[in-house]
Amino acid sequence: MDGTLNHFEVIKSVNKEIDLAVIKTLVNSPKWLPGKIDGKAIVTKHKLPITLQLFEEKQSKIVRTKMED
């Protein structure tokens, strides 16, 4: 109980790839301050709302034309 984050649950999934990227970011983040009771570290649960703004890449079509003489 040193502030390391673990046991993740995704409540509203965007897709598996994004879910895993967010979890990986949290796992690699600095340790959090652990919850304490009477000065002793305890296990706590925390819901962390995360809002993502996703942008969709538009694929541009390349049109090739054959020039005629």
Short mmCIF file of C-alpha atoms in Angstrom, two decimals:
data_model
loop_
_atom_site.label_atom_id
_atom_site.label_comp_id
_atom_site.label_asym_id
_atom_site.label_seq_id
_atom_site.Cartn_x
_atom_site.Cartn_y
_atom_site.Cartn_z
CA MET A 1 0.00 0.00 0.00
CA ASP A 2 2.49 2.47 -1.27
CA GLY A 3 0.25 4.48 -3.60
CA THR A 4 0.66 2.19 -6.60
CA LEU A 5 -2.50 2.05 -8.73
CA ASN A 6 -3.99 -1.36 -9.57
CA HIS A 7 -7.27 -3.23 -10.15
CA PHE A 8 -8.72 -1.06 -12.89
CA GLU A 9 -12.33 -1.22 -14.08
CA VAL A 10 -13.51 0.60 -17.18
CA ILE A 11 -17.13 1.62 -16.62
CA LYS A 12 -17.88 3.06 -20.06
CA SER A 13 -15.60 1.76 -22.78
CA VAL A 14 -14.63 3.73 -25.87
CA ASN A 15 -12.84 0.74 -27.35
CA LYS A 16 -10.32 -1.77 -26.00
CA GLU A 17 -7.29 -0.01 -27.50
CA ILE A 18 -8.13 3.34 -25.91
CA ASP A 19 -9.12 1.70 -22.62
CA LEU A 20 -5.73 -0.03 -22.43
CA ALA A 21 -3.90 3.21 -23.34
CA VAL A 22 -5.61 5.06 -20.48
CA ILE A 23 -4.86 2.23 -18.02
CA LYS A 24 -1.22 2.14 -19.17
CA THR A 25 -0.97 5.91 -18.60
CA LEU A 26 -2.35 5.52 -15.07
CA VAL A 27 -0.03 2.58 -14.29
CA ASN A 28 2.98 4.64 -15.41
CA SER A 29 1.90 7.76 -13.51
CA PRO A 30 3.62 8.76 -10.26
CA LYS A 31 2.43 6.95 -7.15
CA TRP A 32 -0.61 8.44 -5.45
CA LEU A 33 -0.85 9.23 -1.75
CA PRO A 34 -2.37 6.17 -0.08
CA GLY A 35 -5.48 6.45 2.07
CA LYS A 36 -4.71 6.34 5.79
CA ILE A 37 -6.57 5.50 8.96
CA ASP A 38 -4.81 6.17 12.27
CA GLY A 39 -1.63 6.86 10.33
CA LYS A 40 -1.62 3.45 8.60
CA ALA A 41 -1.91 3.10 4.82
CA ILE A 42 -5.10 1.34 3.73
CA VAL A 43 -6.55 0.06 0.47
CA THR A 44 -9.04 2.50 -1.04
CA LYS A 45 -11.22 2.64 -4.14
CA HIS A 46 -11.49 5.73 -6.27
CA LYS A 47 -13.54 6.55 -9.37
CA LEU A 48 -11.65 8.80 -11.73
CA PRO A 49 -13.78 10.33 -14.49
CA ILE A 50 -11.77 10.70 -17.67
CA THR A 51 -13.10 12.69 -20.60
CA LEU A 52 -11.53 12.11 -23.99
CA GLN A 53 -11.89 14.32 -27.01
CA LEU A 54 -11.36 12.15 -30.05
CA PHE A 55 -10.65 13.43 -33.52
CA GLU A 56 -11.34 11.35 -36.59
CA GLU A 57 -8.85 11.60 -39.41
CA LYS A 58 -10.54 12.12 -42.70
CA GLN A 59 -9.00 10.11 -45.45
CA SER A 60 -8.51 12.18 -48.52
CA LYS A 61 -9.10 10.48 -51.80
CA ILE A 62 -6.45 10.87 -54.42
CA VAL A 63 -7.99 10.90 -57.85
CA ARG A 64 -5.67 10.08 -60.66
CA THR A 65 -6.64 10.97 -64.13
CA LYS A 66 -5.03 9.83 -67.33
CA MET A 67 -4.16 12.70 -69.58
CA GLU A 68 -5.02 12.05 -73.17
CA ASP A 69 -3.18 13.53 -76.13
#
